[in-house]
PDB file of N, CA and C in Angstrom:
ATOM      1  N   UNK A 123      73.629  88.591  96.574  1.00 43.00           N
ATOM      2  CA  UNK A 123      74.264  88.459  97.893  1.00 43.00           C
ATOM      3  C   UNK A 123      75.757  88.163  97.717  1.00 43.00           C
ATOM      4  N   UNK A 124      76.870  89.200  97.973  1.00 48.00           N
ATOM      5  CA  UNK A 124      78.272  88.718  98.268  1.00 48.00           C
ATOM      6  C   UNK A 124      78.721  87.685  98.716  1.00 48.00           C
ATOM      7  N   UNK A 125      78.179  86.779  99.303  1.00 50.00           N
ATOM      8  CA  UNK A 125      78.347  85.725 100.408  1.00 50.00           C
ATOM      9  C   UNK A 125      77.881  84.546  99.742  1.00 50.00           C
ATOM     10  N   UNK A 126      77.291  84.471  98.776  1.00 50.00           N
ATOM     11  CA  UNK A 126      76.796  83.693  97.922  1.00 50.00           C
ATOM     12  C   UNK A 126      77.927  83.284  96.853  1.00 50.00           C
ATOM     13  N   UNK A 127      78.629  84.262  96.442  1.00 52.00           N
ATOM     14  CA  UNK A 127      79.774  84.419  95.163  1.00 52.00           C
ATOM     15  C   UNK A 127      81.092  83.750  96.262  1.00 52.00           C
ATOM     16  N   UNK A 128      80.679  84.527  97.202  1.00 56.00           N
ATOM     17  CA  UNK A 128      82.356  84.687  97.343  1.00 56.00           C
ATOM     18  C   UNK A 128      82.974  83.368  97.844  1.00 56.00           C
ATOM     19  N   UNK A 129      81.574  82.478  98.185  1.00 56.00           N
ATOM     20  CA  UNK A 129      81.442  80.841  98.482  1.00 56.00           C
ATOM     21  C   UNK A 129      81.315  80.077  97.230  1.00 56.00           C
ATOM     22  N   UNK A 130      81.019  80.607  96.036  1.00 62.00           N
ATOM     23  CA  UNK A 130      81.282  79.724  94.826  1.00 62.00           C
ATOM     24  C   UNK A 130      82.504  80.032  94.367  1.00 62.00           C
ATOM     25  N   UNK A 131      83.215  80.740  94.862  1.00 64.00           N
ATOM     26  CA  UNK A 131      84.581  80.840  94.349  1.00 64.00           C
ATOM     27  C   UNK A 131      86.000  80.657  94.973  1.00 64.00           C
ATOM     28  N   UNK A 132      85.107  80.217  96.324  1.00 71.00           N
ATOM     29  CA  UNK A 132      85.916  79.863  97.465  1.00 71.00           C
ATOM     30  C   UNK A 132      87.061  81.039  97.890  1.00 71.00           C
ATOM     31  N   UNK A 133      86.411  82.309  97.952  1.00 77.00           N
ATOM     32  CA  UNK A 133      87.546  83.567  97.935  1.00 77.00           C
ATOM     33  C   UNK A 133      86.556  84.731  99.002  1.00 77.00           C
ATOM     34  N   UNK A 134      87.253  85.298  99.663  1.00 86.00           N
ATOM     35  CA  UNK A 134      86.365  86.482 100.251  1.00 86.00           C
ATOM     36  C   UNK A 134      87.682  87.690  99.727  1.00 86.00           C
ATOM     37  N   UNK A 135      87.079  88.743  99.531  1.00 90.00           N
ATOM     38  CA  UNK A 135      87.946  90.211  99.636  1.00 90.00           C
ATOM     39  C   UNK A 135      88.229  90.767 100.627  1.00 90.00           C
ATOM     40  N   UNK A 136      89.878  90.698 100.771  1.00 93.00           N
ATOM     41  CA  UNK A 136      89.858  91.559 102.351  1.00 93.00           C
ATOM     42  C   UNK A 136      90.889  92.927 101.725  1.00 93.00           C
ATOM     43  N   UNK A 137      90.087  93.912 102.723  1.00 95.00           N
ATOM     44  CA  UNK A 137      91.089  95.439 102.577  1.00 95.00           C
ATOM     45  C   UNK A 137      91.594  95.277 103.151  1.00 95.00           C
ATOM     46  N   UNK A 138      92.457  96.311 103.465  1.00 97.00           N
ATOM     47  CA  UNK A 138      93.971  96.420 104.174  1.00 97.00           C
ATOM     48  C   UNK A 138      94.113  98.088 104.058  1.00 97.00           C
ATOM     49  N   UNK A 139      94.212  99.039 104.759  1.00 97.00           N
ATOM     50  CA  UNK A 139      94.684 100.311 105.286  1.00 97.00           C
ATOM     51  C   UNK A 139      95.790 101.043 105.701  1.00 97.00           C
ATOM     52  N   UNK A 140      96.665 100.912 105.468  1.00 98.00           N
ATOM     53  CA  UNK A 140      97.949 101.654 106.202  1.00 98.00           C
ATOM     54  C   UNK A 140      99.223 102.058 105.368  1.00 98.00           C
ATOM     55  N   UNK A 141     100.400 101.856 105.919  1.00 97.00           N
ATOM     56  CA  UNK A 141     101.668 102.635 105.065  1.00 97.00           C
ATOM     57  C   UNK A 141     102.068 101.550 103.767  1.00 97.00           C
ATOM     58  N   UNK A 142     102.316 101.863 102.475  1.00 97.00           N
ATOM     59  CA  UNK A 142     103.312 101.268 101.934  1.00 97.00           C
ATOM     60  C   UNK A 142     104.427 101.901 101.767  1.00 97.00           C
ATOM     61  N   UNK A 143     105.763 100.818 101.275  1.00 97.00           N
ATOM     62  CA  UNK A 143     106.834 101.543 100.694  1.00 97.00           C
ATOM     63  C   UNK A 143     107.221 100.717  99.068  1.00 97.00           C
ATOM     64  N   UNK A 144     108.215 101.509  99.056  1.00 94.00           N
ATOM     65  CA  UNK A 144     108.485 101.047  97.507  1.00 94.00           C
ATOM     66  C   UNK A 144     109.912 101.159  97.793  1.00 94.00           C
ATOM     67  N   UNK A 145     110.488  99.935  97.066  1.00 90.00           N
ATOM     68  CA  UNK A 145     111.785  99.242  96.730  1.00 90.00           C
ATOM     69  C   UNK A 145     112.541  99.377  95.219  1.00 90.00           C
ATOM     70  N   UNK A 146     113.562 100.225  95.194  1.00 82.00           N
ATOM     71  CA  UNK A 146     113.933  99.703  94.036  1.00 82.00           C
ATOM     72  C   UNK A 146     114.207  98.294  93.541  1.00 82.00           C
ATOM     73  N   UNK A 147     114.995  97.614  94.293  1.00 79.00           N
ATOM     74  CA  UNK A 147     115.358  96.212  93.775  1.00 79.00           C
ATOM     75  C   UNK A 147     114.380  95.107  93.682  1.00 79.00           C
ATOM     76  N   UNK A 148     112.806  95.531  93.405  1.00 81.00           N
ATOM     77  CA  UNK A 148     111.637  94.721  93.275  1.00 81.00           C
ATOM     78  C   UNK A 148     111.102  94.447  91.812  1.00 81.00           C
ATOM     79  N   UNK A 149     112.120  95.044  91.267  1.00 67.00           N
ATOM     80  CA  UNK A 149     111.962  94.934  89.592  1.00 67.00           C
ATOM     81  C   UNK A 149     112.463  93.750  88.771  1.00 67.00           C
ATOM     82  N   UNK A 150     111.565  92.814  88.490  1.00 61.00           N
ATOM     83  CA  UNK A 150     112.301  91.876  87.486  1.00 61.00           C
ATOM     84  C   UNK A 150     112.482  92.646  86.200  1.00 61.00           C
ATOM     85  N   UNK A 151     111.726  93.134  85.474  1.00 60.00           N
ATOM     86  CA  UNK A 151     112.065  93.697  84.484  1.00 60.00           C
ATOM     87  C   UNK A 151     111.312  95.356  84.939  1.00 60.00           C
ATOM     88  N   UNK A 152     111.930  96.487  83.732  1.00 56.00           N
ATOM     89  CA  UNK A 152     111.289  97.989  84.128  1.00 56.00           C
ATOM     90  C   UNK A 152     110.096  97.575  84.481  1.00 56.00           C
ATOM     91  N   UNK A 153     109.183  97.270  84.127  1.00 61.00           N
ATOM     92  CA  UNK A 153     107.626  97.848  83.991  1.00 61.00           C
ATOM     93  C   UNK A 153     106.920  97.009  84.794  1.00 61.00           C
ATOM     94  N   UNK A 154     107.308  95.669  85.066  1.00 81.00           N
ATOM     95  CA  UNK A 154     106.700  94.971  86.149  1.00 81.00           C
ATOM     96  C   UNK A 154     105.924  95.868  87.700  1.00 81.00           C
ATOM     97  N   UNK A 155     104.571  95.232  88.140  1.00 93.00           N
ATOM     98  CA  UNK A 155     104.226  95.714  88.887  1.00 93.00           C
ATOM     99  C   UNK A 155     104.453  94.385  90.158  1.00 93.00           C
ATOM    100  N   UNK A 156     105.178  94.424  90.835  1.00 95.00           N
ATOM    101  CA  UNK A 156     105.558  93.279  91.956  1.00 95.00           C
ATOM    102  C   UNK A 156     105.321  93.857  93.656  1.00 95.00           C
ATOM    103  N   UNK A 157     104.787  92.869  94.202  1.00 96.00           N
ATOM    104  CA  UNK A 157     104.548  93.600  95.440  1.00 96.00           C
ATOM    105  C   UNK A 157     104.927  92.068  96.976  1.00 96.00           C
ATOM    106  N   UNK A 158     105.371  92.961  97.625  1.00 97.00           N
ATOM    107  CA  UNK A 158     105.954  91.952  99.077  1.00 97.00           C
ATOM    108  C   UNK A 158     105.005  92.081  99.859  1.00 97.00           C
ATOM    109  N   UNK A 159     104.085  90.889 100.895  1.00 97.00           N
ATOM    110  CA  UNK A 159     103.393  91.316 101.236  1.00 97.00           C
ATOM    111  C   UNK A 159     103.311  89.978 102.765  1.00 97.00           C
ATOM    112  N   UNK A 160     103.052  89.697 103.891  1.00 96.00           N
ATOM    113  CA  UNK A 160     103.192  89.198 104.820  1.00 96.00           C
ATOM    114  C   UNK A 160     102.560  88.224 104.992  1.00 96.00           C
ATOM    115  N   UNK A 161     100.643  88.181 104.638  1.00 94.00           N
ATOM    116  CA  UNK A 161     100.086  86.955 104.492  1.00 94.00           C
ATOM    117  C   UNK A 161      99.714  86.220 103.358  1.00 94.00           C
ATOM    118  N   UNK A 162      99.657  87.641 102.058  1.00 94.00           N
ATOM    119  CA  UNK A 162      99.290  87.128 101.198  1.00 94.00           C
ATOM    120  C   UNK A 162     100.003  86.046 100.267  1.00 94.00           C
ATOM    121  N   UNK A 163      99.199  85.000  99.934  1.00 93.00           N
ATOM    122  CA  UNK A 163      99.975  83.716  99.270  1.00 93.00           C
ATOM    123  C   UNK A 163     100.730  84.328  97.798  1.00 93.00           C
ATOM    124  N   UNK A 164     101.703  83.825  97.707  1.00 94.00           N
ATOM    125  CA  UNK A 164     102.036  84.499  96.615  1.00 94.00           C
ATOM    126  C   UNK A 164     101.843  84.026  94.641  1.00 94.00           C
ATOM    127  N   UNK A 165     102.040  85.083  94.042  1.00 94.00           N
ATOM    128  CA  UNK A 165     100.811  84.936  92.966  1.00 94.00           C
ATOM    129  C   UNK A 165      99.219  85.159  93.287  1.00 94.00           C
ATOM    130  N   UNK A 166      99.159  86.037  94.356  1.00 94.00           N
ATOM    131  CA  UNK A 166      97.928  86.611  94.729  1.00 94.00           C
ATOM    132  C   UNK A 166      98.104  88.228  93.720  1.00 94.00           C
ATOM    133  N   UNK A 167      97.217  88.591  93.489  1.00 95.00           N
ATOM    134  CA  UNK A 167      96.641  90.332  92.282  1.00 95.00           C
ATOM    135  C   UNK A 167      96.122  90.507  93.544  1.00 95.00           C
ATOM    136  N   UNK A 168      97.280  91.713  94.107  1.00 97.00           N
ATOM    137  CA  UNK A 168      96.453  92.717  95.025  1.00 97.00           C
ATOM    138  C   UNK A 168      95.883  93.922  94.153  1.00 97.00           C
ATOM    139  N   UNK A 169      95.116  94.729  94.209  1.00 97.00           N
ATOM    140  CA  UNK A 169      94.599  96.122  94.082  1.00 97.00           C
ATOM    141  C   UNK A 169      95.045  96.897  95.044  1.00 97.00           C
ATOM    142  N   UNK A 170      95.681  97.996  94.180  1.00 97.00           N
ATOM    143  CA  UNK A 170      96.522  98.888  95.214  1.00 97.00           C
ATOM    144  C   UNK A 170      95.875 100.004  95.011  1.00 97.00           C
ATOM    145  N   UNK A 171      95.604 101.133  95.606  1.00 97.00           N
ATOM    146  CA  UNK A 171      94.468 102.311  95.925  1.00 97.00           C
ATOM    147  C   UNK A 171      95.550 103.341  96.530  1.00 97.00           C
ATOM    148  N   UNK A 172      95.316 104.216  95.873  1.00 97.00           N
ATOM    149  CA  UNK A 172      96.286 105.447  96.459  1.00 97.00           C
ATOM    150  C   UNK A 172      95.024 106.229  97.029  1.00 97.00           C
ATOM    151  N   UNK A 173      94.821 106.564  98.288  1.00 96.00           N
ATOM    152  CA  UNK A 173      93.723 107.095  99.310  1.00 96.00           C
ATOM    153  C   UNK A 173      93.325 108.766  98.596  1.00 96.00           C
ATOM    154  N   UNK A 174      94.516 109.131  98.400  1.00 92.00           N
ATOM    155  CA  UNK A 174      94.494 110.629  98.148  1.00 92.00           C
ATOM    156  C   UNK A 174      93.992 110.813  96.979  1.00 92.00           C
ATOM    157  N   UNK A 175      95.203 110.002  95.739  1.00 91.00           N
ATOM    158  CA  UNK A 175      94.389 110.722  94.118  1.00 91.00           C
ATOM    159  C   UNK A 175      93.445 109.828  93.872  1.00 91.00           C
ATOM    160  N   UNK A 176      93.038 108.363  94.044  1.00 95.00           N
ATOM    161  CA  UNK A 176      92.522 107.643  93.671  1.00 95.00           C
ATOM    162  C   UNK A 176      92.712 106.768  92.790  1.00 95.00           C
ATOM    163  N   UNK A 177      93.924 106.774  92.812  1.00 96.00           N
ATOM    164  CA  UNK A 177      94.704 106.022  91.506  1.00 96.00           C
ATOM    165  C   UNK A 177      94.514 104.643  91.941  1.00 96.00           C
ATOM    166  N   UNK A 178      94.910 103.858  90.707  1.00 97.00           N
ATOM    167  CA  UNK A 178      94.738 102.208  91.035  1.00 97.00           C
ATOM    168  C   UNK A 178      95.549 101.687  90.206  1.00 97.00           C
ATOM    169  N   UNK A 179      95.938 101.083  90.774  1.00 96.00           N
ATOM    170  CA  UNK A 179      97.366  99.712  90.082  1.00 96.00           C
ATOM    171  C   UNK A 179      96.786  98.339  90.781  1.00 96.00           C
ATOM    172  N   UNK A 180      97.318  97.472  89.632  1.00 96.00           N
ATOM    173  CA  UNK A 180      97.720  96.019  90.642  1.00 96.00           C
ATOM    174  C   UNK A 180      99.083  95.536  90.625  1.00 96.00           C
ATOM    175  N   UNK A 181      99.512  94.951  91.569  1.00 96.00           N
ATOM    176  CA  UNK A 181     100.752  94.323  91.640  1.00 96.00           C
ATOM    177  C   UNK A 181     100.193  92.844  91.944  1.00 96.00           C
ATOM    178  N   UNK A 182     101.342  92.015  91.556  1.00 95.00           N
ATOM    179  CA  UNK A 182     101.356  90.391  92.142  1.00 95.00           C
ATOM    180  C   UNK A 182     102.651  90.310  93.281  1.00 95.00           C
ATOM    181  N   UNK A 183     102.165  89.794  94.345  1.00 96.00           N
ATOM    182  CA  UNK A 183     103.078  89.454  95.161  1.00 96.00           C
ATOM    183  C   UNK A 183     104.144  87.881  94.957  1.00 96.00           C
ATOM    184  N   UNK A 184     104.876  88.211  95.154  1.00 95.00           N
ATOM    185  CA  UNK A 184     106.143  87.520  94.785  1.00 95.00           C
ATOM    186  C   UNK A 184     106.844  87.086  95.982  1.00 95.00           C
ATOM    187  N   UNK A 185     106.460  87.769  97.679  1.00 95.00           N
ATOM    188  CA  UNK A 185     107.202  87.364  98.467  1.00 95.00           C
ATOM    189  C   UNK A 185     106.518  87.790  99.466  1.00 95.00           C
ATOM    190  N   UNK A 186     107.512  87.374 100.921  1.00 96.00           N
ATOM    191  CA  UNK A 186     107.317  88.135 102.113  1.00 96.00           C
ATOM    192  C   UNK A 186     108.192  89.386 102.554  1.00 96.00           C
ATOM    193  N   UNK A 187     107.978  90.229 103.279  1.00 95.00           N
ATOM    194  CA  UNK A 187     108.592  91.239 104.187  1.00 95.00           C
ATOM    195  C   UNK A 187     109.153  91.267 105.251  1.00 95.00           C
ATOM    196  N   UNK A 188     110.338  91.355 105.316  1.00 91.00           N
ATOM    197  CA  UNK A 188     110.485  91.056 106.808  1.00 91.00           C
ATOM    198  C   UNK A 188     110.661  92.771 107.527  1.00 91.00           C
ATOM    199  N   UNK A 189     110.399  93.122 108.709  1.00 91.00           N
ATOM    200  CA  UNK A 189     110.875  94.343 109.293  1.00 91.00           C
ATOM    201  C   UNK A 189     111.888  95.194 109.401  1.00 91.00           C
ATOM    202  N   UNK A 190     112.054  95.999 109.000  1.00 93.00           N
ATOM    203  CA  UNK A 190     113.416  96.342 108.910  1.00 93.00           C
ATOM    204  C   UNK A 190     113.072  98.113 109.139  1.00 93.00           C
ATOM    205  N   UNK A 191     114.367  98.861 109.071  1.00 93.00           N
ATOM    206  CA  UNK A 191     114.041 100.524 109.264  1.00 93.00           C
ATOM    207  C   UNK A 191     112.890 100.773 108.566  1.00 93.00           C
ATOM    208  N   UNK A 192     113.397 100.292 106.948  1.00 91.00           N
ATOM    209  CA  UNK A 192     112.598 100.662 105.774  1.00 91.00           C
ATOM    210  C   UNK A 192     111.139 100.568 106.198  1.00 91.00           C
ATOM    211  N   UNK A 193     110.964  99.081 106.016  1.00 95.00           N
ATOM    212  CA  UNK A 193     109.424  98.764 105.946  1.00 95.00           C
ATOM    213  C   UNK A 193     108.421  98.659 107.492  1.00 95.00           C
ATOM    214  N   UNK A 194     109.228  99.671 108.057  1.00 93.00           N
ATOM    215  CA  UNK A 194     108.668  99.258 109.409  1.00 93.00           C
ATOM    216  C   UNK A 194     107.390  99.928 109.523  1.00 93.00           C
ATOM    217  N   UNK A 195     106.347  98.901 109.754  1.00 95.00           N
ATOM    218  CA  UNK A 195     105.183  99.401 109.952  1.00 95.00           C
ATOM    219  C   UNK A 195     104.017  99.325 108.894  1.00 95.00           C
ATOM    220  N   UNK A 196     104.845  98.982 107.767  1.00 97.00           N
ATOM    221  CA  UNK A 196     104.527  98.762 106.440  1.00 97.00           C
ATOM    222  C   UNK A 196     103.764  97.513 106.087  1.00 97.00           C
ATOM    223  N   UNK A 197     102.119  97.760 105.668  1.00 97.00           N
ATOM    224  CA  UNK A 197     101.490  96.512 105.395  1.00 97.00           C
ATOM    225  C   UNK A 197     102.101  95.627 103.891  1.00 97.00           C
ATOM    226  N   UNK A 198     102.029  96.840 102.873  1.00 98.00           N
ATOM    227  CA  UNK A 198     103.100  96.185 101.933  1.00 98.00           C
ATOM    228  C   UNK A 198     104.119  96.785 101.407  1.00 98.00           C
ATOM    229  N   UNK A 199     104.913  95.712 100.318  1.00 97.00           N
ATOM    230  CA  UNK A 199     106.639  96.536  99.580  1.00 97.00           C
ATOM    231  C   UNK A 199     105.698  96.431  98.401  1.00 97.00           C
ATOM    232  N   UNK A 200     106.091  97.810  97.733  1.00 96.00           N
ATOM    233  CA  UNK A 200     105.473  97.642  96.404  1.00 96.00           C
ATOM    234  C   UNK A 200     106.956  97.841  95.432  1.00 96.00           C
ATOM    235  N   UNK A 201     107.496  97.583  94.110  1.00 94.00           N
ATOM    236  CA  UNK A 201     108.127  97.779  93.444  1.00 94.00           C
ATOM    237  C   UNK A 201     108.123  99.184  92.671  1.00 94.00           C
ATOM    238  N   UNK A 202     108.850  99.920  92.604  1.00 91.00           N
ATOM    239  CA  UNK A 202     108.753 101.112  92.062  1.00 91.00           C
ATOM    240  C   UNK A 202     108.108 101.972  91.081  1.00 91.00           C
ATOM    241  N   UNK A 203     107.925 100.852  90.028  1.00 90.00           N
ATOM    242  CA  UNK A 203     106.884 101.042  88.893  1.00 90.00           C
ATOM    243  C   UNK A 203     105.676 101.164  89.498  1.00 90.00           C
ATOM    244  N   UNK A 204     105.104 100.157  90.287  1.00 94.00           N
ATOM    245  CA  UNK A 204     103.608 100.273  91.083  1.00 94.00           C
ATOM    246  C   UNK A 204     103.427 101.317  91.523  1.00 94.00           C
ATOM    247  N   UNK A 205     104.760 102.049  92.755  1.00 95.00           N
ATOM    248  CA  UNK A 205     104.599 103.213  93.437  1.00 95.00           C
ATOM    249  C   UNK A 205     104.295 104.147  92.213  1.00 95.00           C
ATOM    250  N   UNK A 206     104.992 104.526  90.904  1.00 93.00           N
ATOM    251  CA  UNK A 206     104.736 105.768  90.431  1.00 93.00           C
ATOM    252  C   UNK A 206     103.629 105.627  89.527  1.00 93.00           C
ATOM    253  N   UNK A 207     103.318 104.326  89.652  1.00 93.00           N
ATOM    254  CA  UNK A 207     102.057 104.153  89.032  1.00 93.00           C
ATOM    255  C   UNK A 207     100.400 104.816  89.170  1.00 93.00           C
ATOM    256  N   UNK A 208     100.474 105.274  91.173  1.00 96.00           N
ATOM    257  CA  UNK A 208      99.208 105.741  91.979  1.00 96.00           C
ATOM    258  C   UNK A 208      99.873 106.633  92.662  1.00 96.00           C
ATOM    259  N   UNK A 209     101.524 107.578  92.172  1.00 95.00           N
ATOM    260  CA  UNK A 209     102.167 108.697  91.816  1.00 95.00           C
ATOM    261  C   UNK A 209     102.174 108.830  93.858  1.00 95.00           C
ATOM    262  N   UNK A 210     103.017 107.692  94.219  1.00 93.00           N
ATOM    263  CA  UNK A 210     103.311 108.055  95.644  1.00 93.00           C
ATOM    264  C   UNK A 210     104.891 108.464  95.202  1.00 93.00           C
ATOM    265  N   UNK A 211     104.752 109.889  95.781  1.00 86.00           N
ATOM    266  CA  UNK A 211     105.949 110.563  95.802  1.00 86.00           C
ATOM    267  C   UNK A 211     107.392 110.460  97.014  1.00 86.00           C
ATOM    268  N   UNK A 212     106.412 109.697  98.080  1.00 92.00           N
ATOM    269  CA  UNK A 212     108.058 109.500  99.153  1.00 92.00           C
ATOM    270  C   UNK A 212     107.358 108.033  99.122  1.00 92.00           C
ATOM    271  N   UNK A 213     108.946 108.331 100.020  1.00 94.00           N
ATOM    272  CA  UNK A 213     109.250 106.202 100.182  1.00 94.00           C
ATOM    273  C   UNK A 213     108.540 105.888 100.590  1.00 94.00           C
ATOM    274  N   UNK A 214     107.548 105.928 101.390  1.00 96.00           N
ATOM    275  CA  UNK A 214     106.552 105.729 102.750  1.00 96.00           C
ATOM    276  C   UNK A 214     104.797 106.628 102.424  1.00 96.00           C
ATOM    277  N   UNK A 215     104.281 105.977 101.862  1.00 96.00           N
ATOM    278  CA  UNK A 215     102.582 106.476 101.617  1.00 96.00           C
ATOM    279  C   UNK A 215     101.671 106.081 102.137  1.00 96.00           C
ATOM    280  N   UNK A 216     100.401 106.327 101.988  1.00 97.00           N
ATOM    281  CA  UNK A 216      99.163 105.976 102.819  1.00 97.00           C
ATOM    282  C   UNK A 216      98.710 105.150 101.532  1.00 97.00           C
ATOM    283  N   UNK A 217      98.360 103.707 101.827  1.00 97.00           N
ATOM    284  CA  UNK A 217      98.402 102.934 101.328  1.00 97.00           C
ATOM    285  C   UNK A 217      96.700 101.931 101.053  1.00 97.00           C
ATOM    286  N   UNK A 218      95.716 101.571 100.176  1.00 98.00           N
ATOM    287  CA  UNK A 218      94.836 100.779 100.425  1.00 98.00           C
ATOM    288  C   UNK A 218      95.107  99.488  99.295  1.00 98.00           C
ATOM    289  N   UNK A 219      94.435  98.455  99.879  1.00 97.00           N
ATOM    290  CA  UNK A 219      95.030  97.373  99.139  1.00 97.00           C
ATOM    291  C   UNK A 219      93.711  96.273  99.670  1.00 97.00           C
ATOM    292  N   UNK A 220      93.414  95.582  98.010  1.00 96.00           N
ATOM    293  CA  UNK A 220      92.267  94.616  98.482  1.00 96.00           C
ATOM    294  C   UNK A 220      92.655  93.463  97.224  1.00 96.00           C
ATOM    295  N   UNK A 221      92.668  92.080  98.180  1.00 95.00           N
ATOM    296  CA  UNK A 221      92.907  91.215  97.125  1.00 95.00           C
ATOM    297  C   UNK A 221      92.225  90.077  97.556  1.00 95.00           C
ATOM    298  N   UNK A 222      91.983  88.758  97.372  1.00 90.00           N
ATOM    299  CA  UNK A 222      91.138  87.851  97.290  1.00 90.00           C
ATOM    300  C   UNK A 222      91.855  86.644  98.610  1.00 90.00           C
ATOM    301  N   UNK A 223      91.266  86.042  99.507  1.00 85.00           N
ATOM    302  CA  UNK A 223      91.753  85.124 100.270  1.00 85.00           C
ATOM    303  C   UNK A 223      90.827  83.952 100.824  1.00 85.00           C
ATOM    304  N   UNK A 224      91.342  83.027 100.493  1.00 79.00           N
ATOM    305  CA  UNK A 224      90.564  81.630 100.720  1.00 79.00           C
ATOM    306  C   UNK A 224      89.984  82.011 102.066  1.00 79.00           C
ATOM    307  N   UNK A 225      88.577  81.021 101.880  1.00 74.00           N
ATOM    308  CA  UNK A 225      87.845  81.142 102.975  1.00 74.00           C
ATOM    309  C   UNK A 225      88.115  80.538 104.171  1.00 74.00           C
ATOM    310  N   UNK A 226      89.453  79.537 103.679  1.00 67.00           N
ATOM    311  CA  UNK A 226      89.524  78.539 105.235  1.00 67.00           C
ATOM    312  C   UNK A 226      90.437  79.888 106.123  1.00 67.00           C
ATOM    313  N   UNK A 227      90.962  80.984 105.571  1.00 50.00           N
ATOM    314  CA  UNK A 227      91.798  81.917 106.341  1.00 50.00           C
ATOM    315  C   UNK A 227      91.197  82.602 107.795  1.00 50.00           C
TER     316      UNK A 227
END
């Protein structure tokens, strides 16, 4: 039973569906996978899912997002390495993302 685990670990998995973008200036170093994200606490390992090829990366979030042209509409900022990681070719992709969140949420 899921519900059993996900209470001994005090964590449930939530998805998430919609646009990401990717930032150049999200790079601490080249190869880092870093991601901006609105609720998630940070030092949270999201799983990032490219809908189309099926690719999979993780990034760690490092921050929040605020709205802007760029990210408008945008559930998360991923860092550039991440993006070409699940080979999203424009700034703006169809995006899935599942990472772990305390149960008191």
């Amino acid at each position: 039973d899921p519900q059993i685990s996900a209470n001994k670990y005090g964590i449930r998995e939530k998805t998430e569906r919609g646009i990401g973008v990717w930032m150049d200036g999200l790079n601490s170093t080249g190869t880092s996978n870093l991601a901006l994200h609105k609720t998630a606490a940070i030092g949270t390992i999201l799983k990032i899912t490219n809908p189309m090829t099926k690719s999979v990366t993780y990034a760690k979030v490092v921050g929040k997002f605020n709205d802007n042209a760029e990210t408008f509409n945008a559930i998360v900022v991923l860092s550039k390495s991440a993006a070409a990681y699940i080979g999203a070719l424009d700034k703006r992709f169809q995006i899935e993302i599942t990472y772990g969140v305390p149960l008191e949420e």
